[in-house]
Amino acid sequence: MEFRHLKYFVVVAEERHFTRAAERLGMAQPPLSQQIRKLEHEIGAQLFRRLTRGVELTDAGRVLYEDARRIVNEVELAKSRAQGAARGQTGSIRVGFASSVVFHPVIADIVRAYRESHPAVRLSPSESNVEALIDDLMAGRIDLAIIRQTSQESDRLKTEALLDEDMLIVLPPQHPMAASPCIDLRSIAHETLIMFPRAIAPALYDEVISACQRAGFTPLLGQESTQVASAVSMVAAGFGVSVVPNSIRQVHAGVSYHAIEGTRPKAQIVLAYRSGEFSRVVRNFVGLAKRLVQERSAVDAA
């Protein structure tokens, strides 16, 4: 029993007329009648009773109609789901976020825009440090990561720059330079610098240290914070000063944030995914993220 025969049968049963059914199916009436006769021959029972103006189902036809309609509907649904998956409109995506990037407002906008434009895709977020997210990505535990620039090089890993943000100096409450909106990096040469462990974000760590060295000093490193954002809390507690990405200024802990004079160190945010990624869902997310950032940049530049 061929699927097309069941589909033809269902349409004729619903229209109760061969000519109207043929028009709906986009075919001529004689071939349709021939296909229905083949189906009746295969089943060994008459399915339609011919009337003066149309047809009606026989007892055998009514029984077959219930099963045939269910089968046709399920096949059409399966086809629709497969097509949706091929377009990246259905399925799931697991996205990892570096702990510090979640503070950037554009990241929330990307997630919101993706969920609105792909409502049938289940997005599962997770948060960790850069190195752990790269490991999860390579192990297939996540599909894509939004992280700070990574120093890891691999033929299996592809990264695409998303945006750069300036880094700021963070000073504790009542610091003598707290009233200065812009500070030379050399001004903190004799301060204790609070940094996060290099292992959780090597490229970002190296960017800060290199900026200090370019400014002519080697920083006095103090106690490490557990994460990039938690450095702010340690500054507020009086452990020293820090240099953090601009978006971290959303952390209000009684500290003050200051622009850096001259060449400012940058904190880059990148998209990371497996090289040769074939998932349309992942490619759609990457494309949307890049378009949104470009649109925001164009608006800011106007």
PDB file of C-alpha atoms in Angstrom:
ATOM      1  CA  MET A   1       0.000   0.000   0.000  1.00  0.00           C
ATOM      2  CA  GLU A   2       1.593   3.249  -1.157  1.00  0.00           C
ATOM      3  CA  PHE A   3       1.405   6.436   0.880  1.00  0.00           C
ATOM      4  CA  ARG A   4       0.220   8.446  -2.124  1.00  0.00           C
ATOM      5  CA  HIS A   5      -2.758   6.115  -2.491  1.00  0.00           C
ATOM      6  CA  LEU A   6      -3.752   6.789   1.111  1.00  0.00           C
ATOM      7  CA  LYS A   7      -3.354  10.532   0.581  1.00  0.00           C
ATOM      8  CA  TYR A   8      -5.524  10.408  -2.562  1.00  0.00           C
ATOM      9  CA  PHE A   9      -8.108   8.351  -0.710  1.00  0.00           C
ATOM     10  CA  VAL A  10      -8.275  10.811   2.211  1.00  0.00           C
ATOM     11  CA  VAL A  11      -8.768  13.793  -0.090  1.00  0.00           C
ATOM     12  CA  VAL A  12     -11.541  12.058  -2.042  1.00  0.00           C
ATOM     13  CA  ALA A  13     -13.188  11.040   1.243  1.00  0.00           C
ATOM     14  CA  GLU A  14     -13.074  14.632   2.485  1.00  0.00           C
ATOM     15  CA  GLU A  15     -14.295  16.180  -0.771  1.00  0.00           C
ATOM     16  CA  ARG A  16     -16.821  13.387  -1.513  1.00  0.00           C
ATOM     17  CA  HIS A  17     -16.252  14.206  -5.158  1.00  0.00           C
ATOM     18  CA  PHE A  18     -13.541  12.960  -7.565  1.00  0.00           C
ATOM     19  CA  THR A  19     -13.335  16.131  -9.650  1.00  0.00           C
ATOM     20  CA  ARG A  20     -12.977  18.455  -6.648  1.00  0.00           C
ATOM     21  CA  ALA A  21     -10.479  16.068  -5.096  1.00  0.00           C
ATOM     22  CA  ALA A  22      -8.422  16.030  -8.292  1.00  0.00           C
ATOM     23  CA  GLU A  23      -8.368  19.824  -8.378  1.00  0.00           C
ATOM     24  CA  ARG A  24      -7.210  19.943  -4.750  1.00  0.00           C
ATOM     25  CA  LEU A  25      -4.461  17.451  -5.502  1.00  0.00           C
ATOM     26  CA  GLY A  26      -3.406  19.258  -8.677  1.00  0.00           C
ATOM     27  CA  MET A  27      -3.972  16.288 -10.961  1.00  0.00           C
ATOM     28  CA  ALA A  28      -6.452  15.128 -13.585  1.00  0.00           C
ATOM     29  CA  GLN A  29      -9.564  13.231 -12.503  1.00  0.00           C
ATOM     30  CA  PRO A  30      -9.058   9.999 -14.582  1.00  0.00           C
ATOM     31  CA  PRO A  31      -5.622   9.163 -13.061  1.00  0.00           C
ATOM     32  CA  LEU A  32      -7.073   9.803  -9.589  1.00  0.00           C
ATOM     33  CA  SER A  33      -9.932   7.391 -10.210  1.00  0.00           C
ATOM     34  CA  GLN A  34      -7.440   4.827 -11.491  1.00  0.00           C
ATOM     35  CA  GLN A  35      -5.306   5.113  -8.324  1.00  0.00           C
ATOM     36  CA  ILE A  36      -8.358   4.682  -6.077  1.00  0.00           C
ATOM     37  CA  ARG A  37      -9.365   1.574  -8.003  1.00  0.00           C
ATOM     38  CA  LYS A  38      -5.855   0.181  -7.455  1.00  0.00           C
ATOM     39  CA  LEU A  39      -6.236   0.796  -3.740  1.00  0.00           C
ATOM     40  CA  GLU A  40      -9.641  -0.916  -3.690  1.00  0.00           C
ATOM     41  CA  HIS A  41      -8.168  -3.862  -5.573  1.00  0.00           C
ATOM     42  CA  GLU A  42      -5.280  -4.133  -3.115  1.00  0.00           C
ATOM     43  CA  ILE A  43      -7.592  -4.028  -0.111  1.00  0.00           C
ATOM     44  CA  GLY A  44     -10.139  -6.276  -1.748  1.00  0.00           C
ATOM     45  CA  ALA A  45     -13.113  -4.086  -0.903  1.00  0.00           C
ATOM     46  CA  GLN A  46     -15.036  -1.179  -2.407  1.00  0.00           C
ATOM     47  CA  LEU A  47     -14.202   2.046  -0.585  1.00  0.00           C
ATOM     48  CA  PHE A  48     -16.603   4.474  -2.246  1.00  0.00           C
ATOM     49  CA  ARG A  49     -20.177   4.162  -3.366  1.00  0.00           C
ATOM     50  CA  ARG A  50     -20.737   6.197  -6.530  1.00  0.00           C
ATOM     51  CA  LEU A  51     -23.699   8.575  -6.339  1.00  0.00           C
ATOM     52  CA  THR A  52     -25.304  10.835  -8.920  1.00  0.00           C
ATOM     53  CA  ARG A  53     -23.426  13.872  -7.590  1.00  0.00           C
ATOM     54  CA  GLY A  54     -20.307  12.578  -5.934  1.00  0.00           C
ATOM     55  CA  VAL A  55     -19.416   9.608  -3.758  1.00  0.00           C
ATOM     56  CA  GLU A  56     -19.850   8.380  -0.214  1.00  0.00           C
ATOM     57  CA  LEU A  57     -17.756   6.053   1.909  1.00  0.00           C
ATOM     58  CA  THR A  58     -18.690   2.411   2.273  1.00  0.00           C
ATOM     59  CA  ASP A  59     -18.343   0.658   5.638  1.00  0.00           C
ATOM     60  CA  ALA A  60     -14.836  -0.454   4.641  1.00  0.00           C
ATOM     61  CA  GLY A  61     -14.074   3.080   3.450  1.00  0.00           C
ATOM     62  CA  ARG A  62     -15.125   4.634   6.767  1.00  0.00           C
ATOM     63  CA  VAL A  63     -12.851   2.278   8.707  1.00  0.00           C
ATOM     64  CA  LEU A  64      -9.924   2.922   6.374  1.00  0.00           C
ATOM     65  CA  TYR A  65     -10.483   6.677   6.463  1.00  0.00           C
ATOM     66  CA  GLU A  66      -9.817   6.954  10.211  1.00  0.00           C
ATOM     67  CA  ASP A  67      -6.482   5.133   9.963  1.00  0.00           C
ATOM     68  CA  ALA A  68      -5.495   6.729   6.655  1.00  0.00           C
ATOM     69  CA  ARG A  69      -6.165  10.256   7.921  1.00  0.00           C
ATOM     70  CA  ARG A  70      -4.011   9.616  11.013  1.00  0.00           C
ATOM     71  CA  ILE A  71      -1.188   8.185   8.902  1.00  0.00           C
ATOM     72  CA  VAL A  72      -1.298  11.083   6.422  1.00  0.00           C
ATOM     73  CA  ASN A  73      -1.316  13.644   9.244  1.00  0.00           C
ATOM     74  CA  GLU A  74       1.614  11.980  11.004  1.00  0.00           C
ATOM     75  CA  VAL A  75       3.646  11.791   7.792  1.00  0.00           C
ATOM     76  CA  GLU A  76       2.957  15.440   7.017  1.00  0.00           C
ATOM     77  CA  LEU A  77       3.913  16.393  10.588  1.00  0.00           C
ATOM     78  CA  ALA A  78       7.136  14.380  10.328  1.00  0.00           C
ATOM     79  CA  LYS A  79       7.912  16.084   7.028  1.00  0.00           C
ATOM     80  CA  SER A  80       7.261  19.503   8.554  1.00  0.00           C
ATOM     81  CA  ARG A  81       9.472  18.742  11.538  1.00  0.00           C
ATOM     82  CA  ALA A  82      12.299  17.510   9.336  1.00  0.00           C
ATOM     83  CA  GLN A  83      12.063  20.613   7.151  1.00  0.00           C
ATOM     84  CA  GLY A  84      12.039  22.816  10.252  1.00  0.00           C
ATOM     85  CA  ALA A  85      15.131  21.068  11.576  1.00  0.00           C
ATOM     86  CA  ALA A  86      16.875  21.487   8.216  1.00  0.00           C
ATOM     87  CA  ARG A  87      16.178  25.225   8.414  1.00  0.00           C
ATOM     88  CA  GLY A  88      17.266  25.393  12.058  1.00  0.00           C
ATOM     89  CA  GLN A  89      13.760  26.358  13.152  1.00  0.00           C
ATOM     90  CA  THR A  90      13.300  23.398  15.496  1.00  0.00           C
ATOM     91  CA  GLY A  91      15.537  21.352  17.757  1.00  0.00           C
ATOM     92  CA  SER A  92      17.773  22.481  20.585  1.00  0.00           C
ATOM     93  CA  ILE A  93      20.987  24.381  21.205  1.00  0.00           C
ATOM     94  CA  ARG A  94      23.215  24.340  24.277  1.00  0.00           C
ATOM     95  CA  VAL A  95      25.023  27.653  24.737  1.00  0.00           C
ATOM     96  CA  GLY A  96      27.766  28.229  27.292  1.00  0.00           C
ATOM     97  CA  PHE A  97      28.545  31.707  28.590  1.00  0.00           C
ATOM     98  CA  ALA A  98      31.742  32.870  30.221  1.00  0.00           C
ATOM     99  CA  SER A  99      30.896  34.340  33.606  1.00  0.00           C
ATOM    100  CA  SER A 100      32.076  37.835  32.706  1.00  0.00           C
ATOM    101  CA  VAL A 101      30.296  38.144  29.352  1.00  0.00           C
ATOM    102  CA  VAL A 102      26.820  37.800  30.850  1.00  0.00           C
ATOM    103  CA  PHE A 103      27.163  41.360  32.156  1.00  0.00           C
ATOM    104  CA  HIS A 104      27.353  42.789  28.628  1.00  0.00           C
ATOM    105  CA  PRO A 105      23.875  44.020  27.575  1.00  0.00           C
ATOM    106  CA  VAL A 106      24.341  42.912  23.956  1.00  0.00           C
ATOM    107  CA  ILE A 107      24.639  39.296  25.070  1.00  0.00           C
ATOM    108  CA  ALA A 108      21.193  39.408  26.668  1.00  0.00           C
ATOM    109  CA  ASP A 109      19.855  41.077  23.518  1.00  0.00           C
ATOM    110  CA  ILE A 110      21.277  38.277  21.365  1.00  0.00           C
ATOM    111  CA  VAL A 111      19.660  35.571  23.470  1.00  0.00           C
ATOM    112  CA  ARG A 112      16.340  37.420  23.539  1.00  0.00           C
ATOM    113  CA  ALA A 113      16.364  38.012  19.777  1.00  0.00           C
ATOM    114  CA  TYR A 114      17.219  34.386  19.052  1.00  0.00           C
ATOM    115  CA  ARG A 115      14.460  33.038  21.280  1.00  0.00           C
ATOM    116  CA  GLU A 116      11.939  35.398  19.682  1.00  0.00           C
ATOM    117  CA  SER A 117      12.927  34.454  16.134  1.00  0.00           C
ATOM    118  CA  HIS A 118      13.304  30.719  16.858  1.00  0.00           C
ATOM    119  CA  PRO A 119      10.558  29.940  19.387  1.00  0.00           C
ATOM    120  CA  ALA A 120      10.535  26.215  18.575  1.00  0.00           C
ATOM    121  CA  VAL A 121      14.252  25.797  19.366  1.00  0.00           C
ATOM    122  CA  ARG A 122      14.986  24.927  22.990  1.00  0.00           C
ATOM    123  CA  LEU A 123      17.923  27.014  24.209  1.00  0.00           C
ATOM    124  CA  SER A 124      19.755  25.575  27.224  1.00  0.00           C
ATOM    125  CA  PRO A 125      22.234  28.028  28.801  1.00  0.00           C
ATOM    126  CA  SER A 126      25.131  27.245  31.105  1.00  0.00           C
ATOM    127  CA  GLU A 127      27.794  29.401  32.715  1.00  0.00           C
ATOM    128  CA  SER A 128      31.431  28.673  33.492  1.00  0.00           C
ATOM    129  CA  ASN A 129      34.941  29.968  32.884  1.00  0.00           C
ATOM    130  CA  VAL A 130      36.561  30.109  29.449  1.00  0.00           C
ATOM    131  CA  GLU A 131      38.752  27.031  29.723  1.00  0.00           C
ATOM    132  CA  ALA A 132      35.940  24.856  31.095  1.00  0.00           C
ATOM    133  CA  LEU A 133      33.623  25.989  28.307  1.00  0.00           C
ATOM    134  CA  ILE A 134      36.197  25.121  25.647  1.00  0.00           C
ATOM    135  CA  ASP A 135      36.506  21.653  27.172  1.00  0.00           C
ATOM    136  CA  ASP A 136      32.712  21.278  27.180  1.00  0.00           C
ATOM    137  CA  LEU A 137      32.571  22.400  23.566  1.00  0.00           C
ATOM    138  CA  MET A 138      35.207  19.926  22.414  1.00  0.00           C
ATOM    139  CA  ALA A 139      33.535  17.124  24.373  1.00  0.00           C
ATOM    140  CA  GLY A 140      30.155  17.870  22.780  1.00  0.00           C
ATOM    141  CA  ARG A 141      28.496  18.865  26.048  1.00  0.00           C
ATOM    142  CA  ILE A 142      27.598  22.269  24.587  1.00  0.00           C
ATOM    143  CA  ASP A 143      27.104  23.410  20.989  1.00  0.00           C
ATOM    144  CA  LEU A 144      28.424  26.954  21.148  1.00  0.00           C
ATOM    145  CA  ALA A 145      30.169  29.238  23.638  1.00  0.00           C
ATOM    146  CA  ILE A 146      30.237  33.007  24.071  1.00  0.00           C
ATOM    147  CA  ILE A 147      33.514  33.697  25.798  1.00  0.00           C
ATOM    148  CA  ARG A 148      36.384  36.092  26.223  1.00  0.00           C
ATOM    149  CA  GLN A 149      39.103  35.640  23.623  1.00  0.00           C
ATOM    150  CA  THR A 150      40.821  32.310  24.119  1.00  0.00           C
ATOM    151  CA  SER A 151      44.497  31.512  23.653  1.00  0.00           C
ATOM    152  CA  GLN A 152      43.710  27.908  22.818  1.00  0.00           C
ATOM    153  CA  GLU A 153      44.552  26.972  19.235  1.00  0.00           C
ATOM    154  CA  SER A 154      42.987  23.901  17.648  1.00  0.00           C
ATOM    155  CA  ASP A 155      41.946  22.689  14.230  1.00  0.00           C
ATOM    156  CA  ARG A 156      38.726  21.550  15.905  1.00  0.00           C
ATOM    157  CA  LEU A 157      37.857  24.991  17.284  1.00  0.00           C
ATOM    158  CA  LYS A 158      36.606  28.001  15.365  1.00  0.00           C
ATOM    159  CA  THR A 159      36.230  31.435  16.943  1.00  0.00           C
ATOM    160  CA  GLU A 160      34.694  34.587  15.516  1.00  0.00           C
ATOM    161  CA  ALA A 161      35.150  38.018  17.056  1.00  0.00           C
ATOM    162  CA  LEU A 162      31.854  39.442  18.229  1.00  0.00           C
ATOM    163  CA  LEU A 163      32.764  42.718  19.923  1.00  0.00           C
ATOM    164  CA  ASP A 164      35.476  44.524  21.861  1.00  0.00           C
ATOM    165  CA  GLU A 165      35.018  46.538  25.001  1.00  0.00           C
ATOM    166  CA  ASP A 166      37.412  48.845  26.803  1.00  0.00           C
ATOM    167  CA  MET A 167      38.730  47.857  30.198  1.00  0.00           C
ATOM    168  CA  LEU A 168      38.381  50.073  33.235  1.00  0.00           C
ATOM    169  CA  ILE A 169      40.315  50.644  36.428  1.00  0.00           C
ATOM    170  CA  VAL A 170      38.373  49.788  39.590  1.00  0.00           C
ATOM    171  CA  LEU A 171      39.223  51.698  42.773  1.00  0.00           C
ATOM    172  CA  PRO A 172      38.046  51.061  46.323  1.00  0.00           C
ATOM    173  CA  PRO A 173      35.825  53.523  48.209  1.00  0.00           C
ATOM    174  CA  GLN A 174      37.530  56.789  49.354  1.00  0.00           C
ATOM    175  CA  HIS A 175      40.538  56.190  47.113  1.00  0.00           C
ATOM    176  CA  PRO A 176      42.513  59.436  46.477  1.00  0.00           C
ATOM    177  CA  MET A 177      41.906  59.125  42.700  1.00  0.00           C
ATOM    178  CA  ALA A 178      38.204  58.228  43.016  1.00  0.00           C
ATOM    179  CA  ALA A 179      37.107  61.627  41.684  1.00  0.00           C
ATOM    180  CA  SER A 180      39.155  61.337  38.491  1.00  0.00           C
ATOM    181  CA  PRO A 181      37.032  60.152  35.540  1.00  0.00           C
ATOM    182  CA  CYS A 182      40.121  59.066  33.579  1.00  0.00           C
ATOM    183  CA  ILE A 183      43.312  57.604  35.044  1.00  0.00           C
ATOM    184  CA  ASP A 184      46.724  56.795  33.598  1.00  0.00           C
ATOM    185  CA  LEU A 185      47.484  53.118  34.039  1.00  0.00           C
ATOM    186  CA  ARG A 186      50.873  54.075  35.508  1.00  0.00           C
ATOM    187  CA  SER A 187      49.026  55.636  38.429  1.00  0.00           C
ATOM    188  CA  ILE A 188      48.316  52.194  39.845  1.00  0.00           C
ATOM    189  CA  ALA A 189      51.901  50.926  39.416  1.00  0.00           C
ATOM    190  CA  HIS A 190      52.398  50.846  43.192  1.00  0.00           C
ATOM    191  CA  GLU A 191      48.921  49.557  44.004  1.00  0.00           C
ATOM    192  CA  THR A 192      48.133  45.920  44.690  1.00  0.00           C
ATOM    193  CA  LEU A 193      46.414  44.579  41.575  1.00  0.00           C
ATOM    194  CA  ILE A 194      43.608  42.093  42.115  1.00  0.00           C
ATOM    195  CA  MET A 195      43.425  39.601  39.258  1.00  0.00           C
ATOM    196  CA  PHE A 196      41.422  36.486  38.535  1.00  0.00           C
ATOM    197  CA  PRO A 197      43.275  33.179  37.996  1.00  0.00           C
ATOM    198  CA  ARG A 198      44.925  33.085  34.582  1.00  0.00           C
ATOM    199  CA  ALA A 199      43.584  29.550  34.073  1.00  0.00           C
ATOM    200  CA  ILE A 200      39.972  30.742  33.769  1.00  0.00           C
ATOM    201  CA  ALA A 201      40.613  33.395  31.073  1.00  0.00           C
ATOM    202  CA  PRO A 202      44.225  33.337  29.833  1.00  0.00           C
ATOM    203  CA  ALA A 203      43.867  35.842  26.983  1.00  0.00           C
ATOM    204  CA  LEU A 204      42.094  38.422  29.160  1.00  0.00           C
ATOM    205  CA  TYR A 205      44.622  37.980  31.961  1.00  0.00           C
ATOM    206  CA  ASP A 206      47.521  38.418  29.541  1.00  0.00           C
ATOM    207  CA  GLU A 207      45.918  41.527  28.039  1.00  0.00           C
ATOM    208  CA  VAL A 208      45.872  43.243  31.440  1.00  0.00           C
ATOM    209  CA  ILE A 209      49.430  42.263  32.337  1.00  0.00           C
ATOM    210  CA  SER A 210      50.698  43.307  28.884  1.00  0.00           C
ATOM    211  CA  ALA A 211      48.938  46.679  29.180  1.00  0.00           C
ATOM    212  CA  CYS A 212      50.713  47.301  32.473  1.00  0.00           C
ATOM    213  CA  GLN A 213      54.057  46.346  30.960  1.00  0.00           C
ATOM    214  CA  ARG A 214      53.454  48.623  27.972  1.00  0.00           C
ATOM    215  CA  ALA A 215      52.782  51.405  30.456  1.00  0.00           C
ATOM    216  CA  GLY A 216      56.237  50.776  31.904  1.00  0.00           C
ATOM    217  CA  PHE A 217      55.681  48.677  35.029  1.00  0.00           C
ATOM    218  CA  THR A 218      55.156  45.159  36.238  1.00  0.00           C
ATOM    219  CA  PRO A 219      52.037  45.030  38.414  1.00  0.00           C
ATOM    220  CA  LEU A 220      52.138  44.050  42.073  1.00  0.00           C
ATOM    221  CA  LEU A 221      49.798  41.091  42.105  1.00  0.00           C
ATOM    222  CA  GLY A 222      47.769  40.448  45.227  1.00  0.00           C
ATOM    223  CA  GLN A 223      45.289  37.815  46.235  1.00  0.00           C
ATOM    224  CA  GLU A 224      43.343  36.342  43.290  1.00  0.00           C
ATOM    225  CA  SER A 225      39.592  36.595  42.907  1.00  0.00           C
ATOM    226  CA  THR A 226      37.601  33.522  41.936  1.00  0.00           C
ATOM    227  CA  GLN A 227      36.121  35.134  38.809  1.00  0.00           C
ATOM    228  CA  VAL A 228      36.502  38.328  36.773  1.00  0.00           C
ATOM    229  CA  ALA A 229      33.423  39.905  38.341  1.00  0.00           C
ATOM    230  CA  SER A 230      34.342  38.908  41.879  1.00  0.00           C
ATOM    231  CA  ALA A 231      37.488  41.050  41.626  1.00  0.00           C
ATOM    232  CA  VAL A 232      35.183  44.031  42.137  1.00  0.00           C
ATOM    233  CA  SER A 233      34.029  42.686  45.498  1.00  0.00           C
ATOM    234  CA  MET A 234      37.628  42.228  46.596  1.00  0.00           C
ATOM    235  CA  VAL A 235      38.421  45.812  45.580  1.00  0.00           C
ATOM    236  CA  ALA A 236      35.414  46.997  47.608  1.00  0.00           C
ATOM    237  CA  ALA A 237      36.781  45.047  50.590  1.00  0.00           C
ATOM    238  CA  GLY A 238      40.082  46.898  50.364  1.00  0.00           C
ATOM    239  CA  PHE A 239      42.334  44.183  48.923  1.00  0.00           C
ATOM    240  CA  GLY A 240      43.622  46.455  46.171  1.00  0.00           C
ATOM    241  CA  VAL A 241      42.600  47.778  42.741  1.00  0.00           C
ATOM    242  CA  SER A 242      41.662  45.936  39.575  1.00  0.00           C
ATOM    243  CA  VAL A 243      41.232  46.241  35.802  1.00  0.00           C
ATOM    244  CA  VAL A 244      38.006  44.774  34.413  1.00  0.00           C
ATOM    245  CA  PRO A 245      35.904  44.872  31.214  1.00  0.00           C
ATOM    246  CA  ASN A 246      33.599  47.872  30.910  1.00  0.00           C
ATOM    247  CA  SER A 247      30.421  45.779  31.251  1.00  0.00           C
ATOM    248  CA  ILE A 248      31.462  44.694  34.759  1.00  0.00           C
ATOM    249  CA  ARG A 249      30.660  48.210  35.959  1.00  0.00           C
ATOM    250  CA  GLN A 250      27.120  46.925  36.382  1.00  0.00           C
ATOM    251  CA  VAL A 251      28.393  45.366  39.606  1.00  0.00           C
ATOM    252  CA  HIS A 252      27.611  48.018  42.226  1.00  0.00           C
ATOM    253  CA  ALA A 253      29.736  47.388  45.294  1.00  0.00           C
ATOM    254  CA  GLY A 254      30.663  50.891  46.431  1.00  0.00           C
ATOM    255  CA  VAL A 255      33.692  51.001  44.131  1.00  0.00           C
ATOM    256  CA  SER A 256      34.432  53.556  41.414  1.00  0.00           C
ATOM    257  CA  TYR A 257      35.139  52.800  37.745  1.00  0.00           C
ATOM    258  CA  HIS A 258      37.555  54.871  35.675  1.00  0.00           C
ATOM    259  CA  ALA A 259      38.488  55.064  32.004  1.00  0.00           C
ATOM    260  CA  ILE A 260      42.135  54.428  31.167  1.00  0.00           C
ATOM    261  CA  GLU A 261      44.130  57.213  29.527  1.00  0.00           C
ATOM    262  CA  GLY A 262      45.930  56.509  26.267  1.00  0.00           C
ATOM    263  CA  THR A 263      45.905  53.072  24.675  1.00  0.00           C
ATOM    264  CA  ARG A 264      43.330  51.063  26.569  1.00  0.00           C
ATOM    265  CA  PRO A 265      43.481  47.307  27.017  1.00  0.00           C
ATOM    266  CA  LYS A 266      40.606  45.543  25.271  1.00  0.00           C
ATOM    267  CA  ALA A 267      38.377  42.720  26.391  1.00  0.00           C
ATOM    268  CA  GLN A 268      37.213  40.840  23.330  1.00  0.00           C
ATOM    269  CA  ILE A 269      34.095  38.682  23.264  1.00  0.00           C
ATOM    270  CA  VAL A 270      34.070  35.853  20.732  1.00  0.00           C
ATOM    271  CA  LEU A 271      31.781  33.107  19.532  1.00  0.00           C
ATOM    272  CA  ALA A 272      33.358  29.669  19.727  1.00  0.00           C
ATOM    273  CA  TYR A 273      32.101  26.503  18.076  1.00  0.00           C
ATOM    274  CA  ARG A 274      33.477  23.312  16.620  1.00  0.00           C
ATOM    275  CA  SER A 275      35.187  23.588  13.237  1.00  0.00           C
ATOM    276  CA  GLY A 276      33.086  22.156  10.432  1.00  0.00           C
ATOM    277  CA  GLU A 277      29.916  22.621  12.495  1.00  0.00           C
ATOM    278  CA  PHE A 278      27.055  21.429  10.293  1.00  0.00           C
ATOM    279  CA  SER A 279      24.136  22.155  12.607  1.00  0.00           C
ATOM    280  CA  ARG A 280      21.818  24.733  11.045  1.00  0.00           C
ATOM    281  CA  VAL A 281      20.663  25.670  14.551  1.00  0.00           C
ATOM    282  CA  VAL A 282      24.205  26.664  15.527  1.00  0.00           C
ATOM    283  CA  ARG A 283      24.849  28.496  12.262  1.00  0.00           C
ATOM    284  CA  ASN A 284      21.593  30.427  12.668  1.00  0.00           C
ATOM    285  CA  PHE A 285      22.602  31.519  16.180  1.00  0.00           C
ATOM    286  CA  VAL A 286      26.034  32.658  14.980  1.00  0.00           C
ATOM    287  CA  GLY A 287      24.519  34.551  12.049  1.00  0.00           C
ATOM    288  CA  LEU A 288      21.936  36.298  14.211  1.00  0.00           C
ATOM    289  CA  ALA A 289      24.527  37.284  16.820  1.00  0.00           C
ATOM    290  CA  LYS A 290      26.845  38.792  14.232  1.00  0.00           C
ATOM    291  CA  ARG A 291      24.020  40.671  12.478  1.00  0.00           C
ATOM    292  CA  LEU A 292      22.732  42.136  15.729  1.00  0.00           C
ATOM    293  CA  VAL A 293      26.191  43.334  16.775  1.00  0.00           C
ATOM    294  CA  GLN A 294      26.771  44.875  13.334  1.00  0.00           C
ATOM    295  CA  GLU A 295      23.410  46.656  13.478  1.00  0.00           C
ATOM    296  CA  ARG A 296      24.193  48.021  16.948  1.00  0.00           C
ATOM    297  CA  SER A 297      27.609  49.187  15.782  1.00  0.00           C
ATOM    298  CA  ALA A 298      26.073  50.975  12.792  1.00  0.00           C
ATOM    299  CA  VAL A 299      23.576  52.739  15.041  1.00  0.00           C
ATOM    300  CA  ASP A 300      26.296  53.777  17.508  1.00  0.00           C
ATOM    301  CA  ALA A 301      28.472  55.090  14.673  1.00  0.00           C
ATOM    302  CA  ALA A 302      25.653  57.134  13.097  1.00  0.00           C
TER     303      ALA A 302
END
